[in-house]
Amino acid sequence: MASSPTPPPIRTVLAATLLLLVYLLPHNAAAAAAAAGAGASPAVNPFTAKAAFIRYWNRKVPNNRPHPAFFVAKLSPLPAADSASFPSALPDIHARLPALCTKAALLCPGPATTDAASLAASGPRGGGPFKGYSNANFSNYGTGGVAGADSFRNYSPDLNVAADSFRRYGRDSSGRADSFTSYEADGNVVTANFTSYAGGATGGSGSFAAYAAETNVPDSTFTNYDAGANGRGRSFASYSQEANHGENGFSGYGKDGNGVRETFSSYGNESNVLASAFANYGQSANGATDTFTGYGVEGNVPENTFRNYDAGGNAGVDTFKKYRDDANVGDDRFTSYAKGANGGAAEFESYGNSANPGSTTFKGYGEGTNPNHHIGFKEYAGENNTFKGYAKTGVSFKEYHNTSTGALTVSAEAAASMQHHEHLKWSPEPGKFFRERELVAGNRMPMPDIRDKMPPRAFLPRAIAARIPFEHRAVSEAFGFPLDTAMGKAVSSTVAECLRAPSKGETKRCATSAEDVVDFAVETLGDDIVVRSTASTAGSGGDVRLGTVMGVDGGRVTQSVSCHQSLFPYLVYYCHSVPKVRVYEADIMAADGSDADEKKINHGVAICHLDTSDWSPSHGAFVALGGKPGEVEVCHWIFEGDMTWTVAD
């Protein structure tokens, strides 16, 4: 009988293991360790997806440069076993949420803190205050309730992907009051559904105060809200203030209502690209009173649609006061507004004093067989206004001036107001854009808010990202985002932008993995490249002083690849080639420090675009800096979460 082979000595096994680890580790680990104090990434487990990507980076970019910690922090944290077992089929991916979301650092719908069954058990007389709830379903809550009050305070605050449903809430109730204070404030990608809310209710009141303030991508639906209601009052105060890229739908709001009073005060002020739709709002209502005061003030590109608003109504009164004042551009459409109404009154006072020209369309305004209405435009200003098919009687234009059709005579008070308005011209946040000459040591300058407003996520490894079709329905199915929610719409928008054909002279790619980012940078710039971003958000939103300033590549004109985050369940970057730029690194010091006691608080990266000839004349940079496309260079900081690649020095 043959004897079994002698096992190798334990020292041989250990040596072989060490050799394997050395092979698996990134070949520039020593350089990375030596540069640990300079923003390099710490050592990583060699068996993880993160380590696999670093090995890929080293093969594609063999310049032995340290890997920046900000980029490594975005890599997938999936352990090796989970990477190997990650499902391929979309239903299987969805079935393993939310465990996958936690392990892979993905953006997924949050868990509900309550459900419809537990709320229904409280009955119509149960009620607020509801404090600290998140992602709850209040459908059919309070139906048929009598008197009482519900209070939603600090509801769904500071959440990523909040989704709340108040469908058919308080329907057919009587004398019931509800208030939403600090609702979904500081949230990210929030969705609220108030469809058929308080339908057929009698009396009572509703208040939305500080609703969705400072949220990112709010999406609210008030379809058939207060429809058929009787004598009910509703106020929206500080609604969607300082919000970013949101949509609010008020279709069929107050339809067939009786004596419904709606007040929108400080709605959408200082927001960025907020769209609101008031389709069939107040249609066939009786004695409705709506007031829009301070609506869209200082907003950026607000878009509002009033289609069939107050059509067929009786004795409705609408007031638009200081609507869209000092806004940037913007677009309003009043189609078939108050058409066929009886005894309607609408007053536009100080409407449309936009800092930059917007557009307003009035089509079929006040038309119908009943001339018993009054529509007044007092101190109405603007350019690009169109009045098509509006009523020939009952419409008055007092101190109306349209600068696109020539100057009109106005009163002294109106002239003073216009002169004052010139000093209130909309401008981007201080420091968002600046000139190249400001990048000198010792210069004091405002630093914009460079904080990353996107929810935290990580890349998926390329092999896993490839299993999920880059199509909005497939992504929504895998991650459980309905297409009609804020996140579902964001996914659709990202996919559409990525599939868009490049503009003239543009080279772009949507990178769905870290490998894709590196590949695009190498294809564009070569394999001797580095990636940079501003080190932190220190100094953000205040004045800073610049310390040492150094031009990348000796300050020569160069080409870069800039990458910006897109809103998606996992990290997706929109990367594009940026020709004719200069890139700078600058030590950022506390503004209040003396020369003898300077304190470095940050290390910034700035990029200066030298060719702006193809930029829009209405671009915020020219509003802030003056000049025209092609006349001036424009510089800005690289914000947190974004990055720029250049050829290595």
C-alpha positions as CSV (number, residue, x, y, z in Angstrom):
1,M,0.0,0.0,0.0
2,A,1.4,3.3,-1.0
3,S,2.0,5.8,1.7
4,S,0.1,9.1,1.6
5,P,2.2,12.2,0.5
6,T,3.8,14.2,3.2
7,P,2.1,17.6,3.7
8,P,4.2,20.7,3.0
9,P,5.7,22.3,6.0
10,I,3.6,25.0,7.6
11,R,6.2,27.6,6.7
12,T,5.8,26.8,3.1
13,V,2.0,27.3,3.3
14,L,2.4,30.6,5.1
15,A,5.0,31.7,2.5
16,A,2.6,30.8,-0.4
17,T,-0.2,32.7,1.3
18,L,1.9,35.8,1.7
19,L,2.9,35.6,-2.0
20,L,-0.8,35.3,-2.9
21,L,-1.6,38.4,-0.8
22,V,1.2,40.4,-2.3
23,Y,-0.1,39.5,-5.7
24,L,-3.6,40.5,-4.8
25,L,-2.7,43.7,-3.2
26,P,-2.4,46.8,-5.4
27,H,1.1,47.1,-6.6
28,N,1.4,50.7,-5.5
29,A,0.3,50.0,-1.9
30,A,3.6,51.2,-0.6
31,A,3.2,54.6,-2.3
32,A,-0.4,54.8,-1.1
33,A,0.7,54.2,2.4
34,A,3.5,56.8,2.2
35,A,1.0,59.3,1.0
36,A,-1.7,58.5,3.6
37,G,-1.4,62.0,5.0
38,A,-2.0,63.6,1.7
39,G,-5.5,62.3,1.0
40,A,-4.6,58.9,-0.2
41,S,-6.9,55.9,0.5
42,P,-6.2,53.5,3.4
43,A,-5.4,49.9,2.7
44,V,-8.3,47.7,1.7
45,N,-9.2,44.1,2.1
46,P,-7.7,42.4,-1.0
47,F,-10.6,40.1,-1.5
48,T,-13.4,42.7,-1.8
49,A,-14.9,44.4,-4.9
50,K,-13.1,47.6,-3.8
51,A,-9.7,45.9,-4.0
52,A,-10.6,44.4,-7.4
53,F,-11.4,47.9,-8.8
54,I,-8.1,49.3,-7.4
55,R,-6.2,46.5,-9.3
56,Y,-8.1,47.5,-12.4
57,W,-7.2,51.2,-11.9
58,N,-3.5,50.3,-11.6
59,R,-3.6,48.4,-14.9
60,K,-5.4,51.2,-16.7
61,V,-3.5,54.1,-15.1
62,P,0.1,52.7,-14.4
63,N,1.6,55.9,-13.1
64,N,1.9,54.7,-9.5
65,R,0.0,57.7,-8.1
66,P,-1.9,57.3,-4.8
67,H,-5.7,56.7,-5.1
68,P,-7.6,59.7,-3.6
69,A,-9.6,58.9,-0.6
70,F,-12.7,60.7,-1.9
71,F,-12.9,58.4,-4.9
72,V,-12.1,55.2,-3.0
73,A,-14.9,56.1,-0.5
74,K,-17.4,55.8,-3.4
75,L,-16.4,52.2,-4.3
76,S,-18.7,49.3,-3.5
77,P,-18.4,48.0,0.1
78,L,-19.8,44.6,-0.9
79,P,-17.9,41.7,0.7
80,A,-16.6,39.1,-1.7
81,A,-19.2,36.5,-0.8
82,D,-22.1,39.0,-1.4
83,S,-20.5,40.1,-4.7
84,A,-20.4,36.5,-5.9
85,S,-24.0,35.8,-4.9
86,F,-25.5,39.1,-6.1
87,P,-28.7,38.0,-8.0
88,S,-29.0,38.5,-11.7
89,A,-32.8,38.5,-12.2
90,L,-34.7,41.8,-11.4
91,P,-37.3,40.0,-9.2
92,D,-34.5,38.4,-7.2
93,I,-32.8,41.7,-6.7
94,H,-36.0,43.3,-5.5
95,A,-36.7,40.3,-3.2
96,R,-33.4,40.7,-1.4
97,L,-34.0,44.4,-0.6
98,P,-33.3,46.0,1.9
99,A,-30.4,43.7,2.9
100,L,-28.7,44.4,-0.4
101,C,-29.2,48.2,0.1
102,T,-27.4,48.1,3.4
103,K,-24.5,45.9,2.3
104,A,-24.0,47.6,-1.1
105,A,-24.7,51.2,0.2
106,L,-27.5,51.7,-2.3
107,L,-30.5,54.1,-2.3
108,C,-33.7,52.2,-1.7
109,P,-37.2,53.1,-0.4
110,G,-37.2,53.6,3.3
111,P,-39.2,51.3,5.7
112,A,-42.6,52.6,6.9
113,T,-43.0,53.4,10.5
114,T,-46.7,52.6,10.4
115,D,-49.2,51.0,8.1
116,A,-52.7,51.6,7.0
117,A,-54.2,48.8,9.2
118,S,-52.9,50.3,12.4
119,L,-54.1,53.8,11.4
120,A,-57.5,52.5,10.5
121,A,-57.8,50.9,13.9
122,S,-57.6,54.3,15.5
123,G,-60.9,55.2,13.7
124,P,-62.1,58.6,12.4
125,R,-61.9,60.2,15.8
126,G,-58.4,59.1,16.4
127,G,-55.9,61.7,15.4
128,G,-52.9,63.8,15.9
129,P,-50.5,64.8,16.8
130,F,-48.5,62.6,14.4
131,K,-44.9,63.4,15.3
132,G,-41.9,61.5,14.1
133,Y,-43.7,59.4,11.5
134,S,-42.0,58.4,8.2
135,N,-43.1,56.8,5.0
136,A,-46.6,56.1,6.4
137,N,-49.8,55.3,4.6
138,F,-52.8,57.4,5.8
139,S,-55.1,56.5,3.0
140,N,-58.8,56.7,3.9
141,Y,-57.8,58.0,7.4
142,G,-60.4,60.2,9.1
143,T,-63.1,59.4,6.5
144,G,-66.4,60.7,7.8
145,G,-64.8,62.2,10.9
146,V,-66.5,65.0,12.9
147,A,-64.7,67.9,14.4
148,G,-61.3,67.3,16.0
149,A,-57.9,68.1,14.6
150,D,-54.9,66.2,13.1
151,S,-51.4,67.6,13.4
152,F,-48.4,66.4,11.4
153,R,-45.3,68.0,12.8
154,N,-41.7,67.2,11.9
155,Y,-43.1,64.5,9.7
156,S,-40.6,62.5,7.5
157,P,-37.7,65.0,8.2
158,D,-34.2,64.5,6.9
159,L,-35.1,61.4,4.9
160,N,-33.8,60.0,1.7
161,V,-36.6,58.8,-0.5
162,A,-39.5,59.6,1.7
163,A,-42.9,58.4,0.3
164,D,-46.1,59.4,2.1
165,S,-49.6,58.7,1.1
166,F,-52.7,60.7,2.2
167,R,-55.1,59.5,-0.5
168,R,-58.8,60.0,0.4
169,Y,-57.7,61.4,3.8
170,G,-60.6,63.1,5.7
171,R,-63.1,62.5,2.9
172,D,-66.7,63.6,3.7
173,S,-65.5,64.8,7.1
174,S,-67.1,67.7,8.9
175,G,-65.5,70.6,10.7
176,R,-62.1,68.8,10.9
177,A,-58.8,70.7,10.9
178,D,-55.5,69.4,9.9
179,S,-52.0,71.0,9.8
180,F,-48.7,69.9,8.3
181,T,-45.8,71.8,9.9
182,S,-42.2,71.1,8.9
183,Y,-43.4,68.3,6.7
184,E,-40.7,66.5,4.8
185,A,-38.3,69.3,5.6
186,D,-34.6,68.9,4.5
187,G,-35.6,65.7,2.7
188,N,-34.1,64.2,-0.4
189,V,-36.3,62.8,-3.2
190,V,-39.6,63.1,-1.3
191,T,-43.0,62.0,-2.6
192,A,-46.3,63.0,-1.1
193,N,-49.7,61.9,-2.5
194,F,-52.7,63.9,-1.4
195,T,-55.1,62.6,-4.1
196,S,-58.8,63.1,-3.2
197,Y,-57.8,64.6,0.1
198,A,-60.7,66.1,2.0
199,G,-63.0,65.4,-0.9
200,G,-66.6,66.4,0.0
201,A,-65.6,67.7,3.4
202,T,-67.6,70.4,5.1
203,G,-66.0,73.2,7.0
204,G,-62.7,72.7,8.8
205,S,-59.4,74.0,7.6
206,G,-56.0,72.9,6.5
207,S,-52.6,74.4,6.8
208,F,-49.3,73.5,5.2
209,A,-46.5,75.5,6.9
210,A,-42.8,75.0,6.1
211,Y,-43.8,72.2,3.8
212,A,-40.9,70.4,1.9
213,A,-38.6,73.3,2.8
214,E,-35.0,72.9,1.5
215,T,-35.8,69.5,0.0
216,N,-34.1,68.0,-3.1
217,V,-36.5,66.9,-5.8
218,P,-39.8,67.2,-4.0
219,D,-42.8,65.6,-5.8
220,S,-46.3,66.3,-4.4
221,T,-49.6,65.4,-5.9
222,F,-52.8,67.2,-4.8
223,T,-55.1,65.7,-7.5
224,N,-58.8,66.3,-6.8
225,Y,-57.8,67.8,-3.4
226,D,-60.8,69.5,-1.6
227,A,-62.9,68.5,-4.6
228,G,-66.6,69.0,-3.8
229,A,-65.7,70.5,-0.4
230,N,-67.9,73.0,1.3
231,G,-66.7,76.1,3.1
232,R,-63.2,74.7,3.7
233,G,-60.1,76.9,4.0
234,R,-56.6,75.9,3.0
235,S,-53.3,77.7,3.3
236,F,-49.9,76.9,1.9
237,A,-47.3,79.0,3.8
238,S,-43.5,78.7,3.0
239,Y,-44.3,75.8,0.7
240,S,-41.4,74.2,-1.1
241,Q,-39.2,77.1,-0.1
242,E,-35.6,76.8,-1.3
243,A,-36.4,73.4,-2.9
244,N,-34.5,72.0,-5.8
245,H,-35.9,70.5,-9.0
246,G,-39.4,69.6,-7.8
247,E,-42.9,69.1,-9.2
248,N,-46.2,69.9,-7.6
249,G,-49.5,68.8,-9.2
250,F,-52.8,70.5,-8.2
251,S,-55.0,68.9,-10.9
252,G,-58.7,69.1,-10.2
253,Y,-58.0,70.9,-6.9
254,G,-61.1,72.4,-5.4
255,K,-63.2,71.2,-8.4
256,D,-67.0,71.6,-7.8
257,G,-66.2,73.0,-4.4
258,N,-68.4,75.6,-2.6
259,G,-66.8,78.6,-0.8
260,V,-63.4,77.0,-0.7
261,R,-60.6,79.4,0.2
262,E,-57.0,78.7,-0.8
263,T,-54.0,80.8,0.1
264,F,-50.5,80.3,-1.3
265,S,-48.1,82.5,0.6
266,S,-44.3,82.4,0.0
267,Y,-44.8,79.4,-2.3
268,G,-41.7,78.1,-4.0
269,N,-39.6,81.1,-3.0
270,E,-35.9,80.9,-3.8
271,S,-36.5,77.4,-5.3
272,N,-34.6,76.0,-8.2
273,V,-36.5,74.8,-11.2
274,L,-39.8,74.1,-9.4
275,A,-42.7,73.1,-11.7
276,S,-46.4,73.4,-10.6
277,A,-49.4,72.4,-12.5
278,F,-52.9,73.7,-11.7
279,A,-55.0,71.9,-14.3
280,N,-58.8,72.1,-13.8
281,Y,-58.1,73.9,-10.6
282,G,-61.4,75.3,-9.1
283,Q,-63.3,74.1,-12.1
284,S,-67.1,74.7,-11.8
285,A,-66.6,75.8,-8.2
286,N,-68.9,78.3,-6.4
287,G,-67.5,81.3,-4.6
288,A,-63.9,80.1,-4.6
289,T,-61.3,82.5,-3.3
290,D,-57.6,81.9,-4.2
291,T,-54.7,84.1,-3.3
292,F,-51.1,83.7,-4.5
293,T,-48.9,86.1,-2.5
294,G,-45.2,86.2,-2.9
295,Y,-45.4,83.1,-5.2
296,G,-42.1,82.0,-6.8
297,V,-40.1,85.1,-5.5
298,E,-36.4,84.9,-6.4
299,G,-36.9,81.4,-7.9
300,N,-34.8,80.0,-10.7
301,V,-36.7,79.0,-13.8
302,P,-40.1,78.4,-12.1
303,E,-42.6,76.8,-14.4
304,N,-46.4,77.1,-13.7
305,T,-49.3,75.9,-15.7
306,F,-52.9,77.1,-15.0
307,R,-55.0,75.1,-17.5
308,N,-58.8,75.3,-17.3
309,Y,-58.2,77.1,-14.0
310,D,-61.6,78.4,-12.6
311,A,-63.3,77.4,-15.8
312,G,-67.0,77.4,-15.5
313,G,-66.8,78.8,-12.0
314,N,-69.2,81.1,-10.2
315,A,-68.2,84.3,-8.4
316,G,-64.6,83.1,-8.0
317,V,-61.9,85.6,-6.9
318,D,-58.2,85.1,-7.7
319,T,-55.4,87.3,-6.7
320,F,-51.8,87.1,-7.9
321,K,-49.7,89.6,-5.9
322,K,-45.9,89.9,-6.2
323,Y,-46.0,86.7,-8.2
324,R,-42.6,85.6,-9.6
325,D,-40.9,88.7,-8.4
326,D,-37.1,88.9,-9.0
327,A,-37.2,85.4,-10.5
328,N,-34.8,84.2,-13.1
329,V,-36.5,83.5,-16.4
330,G,-39.5,81.2,-15.7
331,D,-42.5,80.2,-17.7
332,D,-46.2,80.6,-16.9
333,R,-49.2,79.4,-19.0
334,F,-52.8,80.4,-18.4
335,T,-54.8,78.4,-20.9
336,S,-58.6,78.7,-20.8
337,Y,-58.3,80.5,-17.5
338,A,-61.7,81.4,-16.1
339,K,-63.2,80.5,-19.4
340,G,-67.0,80.5,-19.3
341,A,-67.0,81.7,-15.7
342,N,-69.7,83.8,-14.1
343,G,-69.0,86.8,-12.0
344,G,-65.3,85.9,-11.8
345,A,-62.6,88.4,-10.7
346,A,-58.9,88.1,-11.1
347,E,-56.3,90.6,-10.2
348,F,-52.6,90.5,-11.2
349,E,-50.8,93.0,-9.1
350,S,-47.0,93.5,-9.4
351,Y,-46.9,90.3,-11.4
352,G,-43.9,89.1,-13.4
353,N,-41.2,91.5,-12.2
354,S,-38.6,88.8,-13.2
355,A,-35.0,89.8,-13.0
356,N,-34.3,88.0,-16.2
357,P,-36.9,87.8,-19.0
358,G,-39.4,84.9,-18.7
359,S,-42.4,84.1,-20.7
360,T,-46.1,84.2,-19.9
361,T,-48.9,83.0,-22.2
362,F,-52.6,83.9,-21.7
363,K,-54.7,81.8,-24.1
364,G,-58.5,81.8,-24.0
365,Y,-58.4,84.0,-20.9
366,G,-61.8,84.9,-19.6
367,E,-63.5,83.9,-22.8
368,G,-67.1,82.7,-22.9
369,T,-70.7,83.9,-23.4
370,N,-70.9,85.5,-20.0
371,P,-69.3,88.9,-19.8
372,N,-69.9,89.3,-16.1
373,H,-66.3,89.1,-15.0
374,H,-63.4,91.4,-14.2
375,I,-59.7,90.7,-14.9
376,G,-57.2,93.3,-14.0
377,F,-53.5,93.7,-14.7
378,K,-51.9,96.3,-12.4
379,E,-48.2,97.0,-12.5
380,Y,-47.8,93.9,-14.6
381,A,-44.4,93.6,-16.1
382,G,-42.3,91.3,-18.3
383,E,-41.1,90.3,-21.7
384,N,-42.3,87.6,-24.1
385,N,-46.0,87.9,-23.0
386,T,-48.7,86.5,-25.3
387,F,-52.4,87.3,-25.0
388,K,-54.2,85.1,-27.4
389,G,-58.0,84.8,-27.6
390,Y,-58.7,86.6,-24.3
391,A,-62.0,88.3,-23.5
392,K,-62.5,91.6,-25.2
393,T,-64.5,93.0,-22.3
394,G,-64.0,92.9,-18.6
395,V,-60.2,92.9,-18.9
396,S,-58.2,96.0,-17.9
397,F,-54.5,96.7,-18.3
398,K,-53.3,99.4,-15.8
399,E,-49.7,100.4,-15.8
400,Y,-48.9,97.3,-17.8
401,H,-45.5,97.4,-19.5
402,N,-44.1,94.8,-21.9
403,T,-40.5,95.7,-22.6
404,S,-40.4,93.6,-25.7
405,T,-43.0,95.8,-27.5
406,G,-41.7,99.2,-26.6
407,A,-41.8,101.4,-23.5
408,L,-45.2,102.5,-22.2
409,T,-45.9,105.6,-20.0
410,V,-46.1,104.6,-16.4
411,S,-46.8,106.5,-13.2
412,A,-44.1,108.0,-11.0
413,E,-44.8,105.4,-8.4
414,A,-44.4,102.6,-10.9
415,A,-41.2,104.2,-12.3
416,A,-39.8,104.3,-8.7
417,S,-40.8,100.7,-8.3
418,M,-39.0,99.7,-11.5
419,Q,-35.9,101.6,-10.5
420,H,-35.9,99.8,-7.2
421,H,-36.3,96.6,-9.0
422,E,-33.1,97.1,-10.9
423,H,-31.2,96.7,-7.6
424,L,-32.9,93.5,-6.8
425,K,-31.8,91.7,-10.0
426,W,-31.6,87.9,-9.6
427,S,-28.1,86.6,-9.3
428,P,-26.6,83.2,-8.5
429,E,-25.2,82.5,-5.0
430,P,-22.2,84.6,-4.2
431,G,-19.0,82.9,-5.2
432,K,-20.6,80.3,-7.4
433,F,-18.8,81.8,-10.4
434,F,-15.7,84.0,-10.4
435,R,-12.9,85.3,-12.7
436,E,-9.5,83.7,-13.0
437,R,-7.8,86.8,-11.7
438,E,-9.4,86.2,-8.3
439,L,-7.3,83.0,-7.8
440,V,-4.4,84.7,-6.1
441,A,-3.0,84.2,-2.6
442,G,-4.4,86.5,0.0
443,N,-7.6,87.2,-1.9
444,R,-10.8,87.2,0.2
445,M,-13.8,85.8,-1.6
446,P,-17.2,84.2,-0.9
447,M,-17.3,80.4,-1.0
448,P,-20.7,79.0,-2.3
449,D,-22.5,76.1,-0.7
450,I,-20.5,73.3,-2.2
451,R,-22.1,70.5,-0.1
452,D,-23.2,67.4,-1.9
453,K,-27.0,67.6,-2.0
454,M,-27.4,64.1,-3.3
455,P,-28.2,61.1,-1.1
456,P,-25.2,58.9,-0.1
457,R,-24.7,55.9,-2.4
458,A,-21.8,53.8,-3.7
459,F,-20.9,52.4,-7.1
460,L,-22.0,48.9,-8.0
461,P,-19.2,46.7,-9.4
462,R,-19.2,46.7,-13.2
463,A,-20.2,43.1,-13.4
464,I,-23.2,43.7,-11.2
465,A,-24.3,47.0,-12.8
466,A,-24.3,45.2,-16.1
467,R,-27.0,42.8,-14.8
468,I,-29.5,45.7,-14.4
469,P,-30.7,47.1,-17.8
470,F,-30.1,50.8,-17.9
471,E,-33.8,51.5,-18.6
472,H,-36.1,53.3,-16.2
473,R,-38.7,50.6,-15.9
474,A,-36.1,47.9,-15.2
475,V,-34.4,50.0,-12.6
476,S,-37.7,50.9,-10.9
477,E,-38.7,47.3,-10.9
478,A,-35.4,46.2,-9.3
479,F,-35.3,48.9,-6.6
480,G,-39.0,49.3,-5.9
481,F,-39.5,52.9,-7.0
482,P,-42.9,53.5,-8.7
483,L,-42.5,55.5,-11.8
484,D,-44.9,58.2,-10.6
485,T,-42.9,59.0,-7.5
486,A,-40.1,61.6,-7.2
487,M,-37.4,58.9,-7.3
488,G,-39.1,57.1,-10.2
489,K,-39.2,60.4,-12.2
490,A,-35.5,61.1,-11.3
491,V,-34.5,57.6,-12.6
492,S,-36.4,58.3,-15.9
493,S,-34.8,61.8,-16.2
494,T,-31.3,60.3,-15.6
495,V,-31.8,57.6,-18.2
496,A,-33.1,60.1,-20.8
497,E,-30.2,62.5,-20.2
498,C,-27.7,59.6,-20.6
499,L,-29.3,58.4,-23.8
500,R,-29.4,62.0,-25.3
501,A,-27.3,62.4,-28.3
502,P,-24.1,64.5,-27.6
503,S,-24.3,68.2,-28.4
504,K,-22.1,69.7,-31.1
505,G,-18.5,69.2,-30.1
506,E,-19.5,67.3,-26.9
507,T,-17.9,64.0,-25.8
508,K,-19.9,62.4,-23.0
509,R,-20.6,59.2,-21.2
510,C,-22.8,58.1,-18.4
511,A,-20.6,55.9,-16.2
512,T,-22.6,53.3,-14.3
513,S,-19.5,51.9,-12.5
514,A,-16.2,53.2,-11.3
515,E,-14.5,51.2,-14.1
516,D,-16.6,53.2,-16.6
517,V,-15.3,56.5,-15.1
518,V,-11.7,55.4,-15.4
519,D,-12.2,54.1,-18.9
520,F,-13.7,57.3,-20.2
521,A,-10.9,59.4,-18.6
522,V,-8.2,57.2,-20.1
523,E,-9.8,57.2,-23.6
524,T,-10.0,61.0,-23.5
525,L,-6.8,62.0,-21.8
526,G,-4.5,59.0,-21.9
527,D,-3.3,56.7,-19.1
528,D,-1.0,59.2,-17.2
529,I,-3.8,61.0,-15.4
530,V,-5.0,62.1,-11.9
531,V,-8.4,62.9,-10.5
532,R,-9.1,65.8,-8.1
533,S,-11.9,67.2,-6.0
534,T,-12.2,69.8,-3.3
535,A,-11.1,68.2,-0.1
536,S,-14.1,69.0,2.1
537,T,-17.0,71.5,2.6
538,A,-15.1,73.6,5.2
539,G,-15.7,77.3,4.5
540,S,-18.8,76.5,2.4
541,G,-21.4,79.3,2.4
542,G,-19.1,82.0,3.9
543,D,-16.1,84.1,3.2
544,V,-12.7,82.5,2.9
545,R,-9.2,83.7,2.1
546,L,-6.9,81.9,-0.4
547,G,-3.5,80.7,0.6
548,T,-1.1,79.1,-1.8
549,V,-2.5,78.8,-5.3
550,M,-1.0,76.5,-7.9
551,G,-1.9,75.9,-11.5
552,V,-2.2,72.2,-12.6
553,D,0.2,71.3,-15.4
554,G,2.1,74.5,-14.7
555,G,-1.0,76.6,-15.3
556,R,-1.1,75.8,-19.0
557,V,-4.3,75.5,-21.0
558,T,-5.3,71.9,-20.9
559,Q,-8.2,69.5,-21.3
560,S,-10.1,67.9,-18.5
561,V,-12.9,65.3,-17.9
562,S,-15.5,66.5,-15.4
563,C,-17.9,64.1,-13.8
564,H,-21.1,65.1,-12.1
565,Q,-23.4,62.8,-10.1
566,S,-26.8,61.8,-11.4
567,L,-29.8,60.8,-9.2
568,F,-30.0,57.0,-9.3
569,P,-30.2,54.1,-6.8
570,Y,-26.5,53.6,-7.2
571,L,-23.8,56.0,-8.2
572,V,-24.0,57.1,-11.9
573,Y,-21.8,59.9,-13.1
574,Y,-22.3,62.1,-16.1
575,C,-18.8,62.6,-17.5
576,H,-17.9,64.9,-20.3
577,S,-14.8,66.3,-22.0
578,V,-14.1,69.9,-21.2
579,P,-11.6,71.5,-23.6
580,K,-9.6,74.7,-23.1
581,V,-9.5,75.0,-19.4
582,R,-7.0,75.8,-16.6
583,V,-7.3,73.9,-13.4
584,Y,-6.1,75.2,-10.0
585,E,-5.4,73.9,-6.5
586,A,-5.7,76.4,-3.7
587,D,-5.3,76.2,0.1
588,I,-8.4,77.7,1.7
589,M,-7.9,79.7,4.8
590,A,-10.3,81.0,7.5
591,A,-11.3,84.5,6.4
592,D,-11.0,85.9,10.0
593,G,-7.4,84.8,10.5
594,S,-4.5,87.2,10.5
595,D,-1.4,86.9,8.3
596,A,0.6,85.7,11.3
597,D,-2.1,83.2,12.4
598,E,-3.4,81.8,9.2
599,K,-5.4,78.6,9.6
600,K,-5.9,76.2,6.6
601,I,-9.4,74.8,6.7
602,N,-9.7,73.2,3.2
603,H,-7.9,72.5,0.0
604,G,-10.0,73.5,-3.0
605,V,-9.9,72.6,-6.7
606,A,-11.2,75.1,-9.2
607,I,-11.6,75.0,-13.0
608,C,-11.6,78.0,-15.3
609,H,-13.5,77.6,-18.6
610,L,-11.6,79.8,-21.2
611,D,-14.0,79.3,-24.1
612,T,-17.5,80.3,-23.2
613,S,-18.6,81.1,-26.8
614,D,-21.2,78.3,-26.9
615,W,-22.8,79.2,-23.5
616,S,-26.2,80.6,-23.3
617,P,-26.4,84.4,-22.8
618,S,-28.7,83.9,-19.9
619,H,-26.3,81.6,-18.1
620,G,-26.0,82.5,-14.4
621,A,-22.2,83.1,-14.8
622,F,-22.9,86.1,-17.0
623,V,-25.6,87.4,-14.6
624,A,-23.0,87.3,-11.8
625,L,-19.9,88.4,-13.6
626,G,-21.2,90.5,-16.5
627,G,-20.0,90.0,-20.1
628,K,-21.3,87.8,-22.9
629,P,-20.5,84.4,-24.2
630,G,-17.0,84.2,-25.6
631,E,-16.0,87.5,-23.9
632,V,-15.0,86.4,-20.4
633,E,-13.7,83.2,-18.9
634,V,-15.7,81.6,-16.1
635,C,-14.3,79.8,-13.0
636,H,-15.9,77.7,-10.4
637,W,-15.0,75.3,-7.6
638,I,-15.4,71.6,-7.9
639,F,-18.2,70.8,-5.6
640,E,-18.3,67.9,-3.1
641,G,-19.3,64.7,-4.9
642,D,-18.0,65.9,-8.3
643,M,-14.5,65.4,-9.8
644,T,-12.2,66.5,-12.6
645,W,-9.5,64.5,-14.3
646,T,-6.5,66.0,-16.0
647,V,-3.2,64.8,-17.4
648,A,-0.7,64.3,-14.5
649,D,1.8,67.0,-13.8
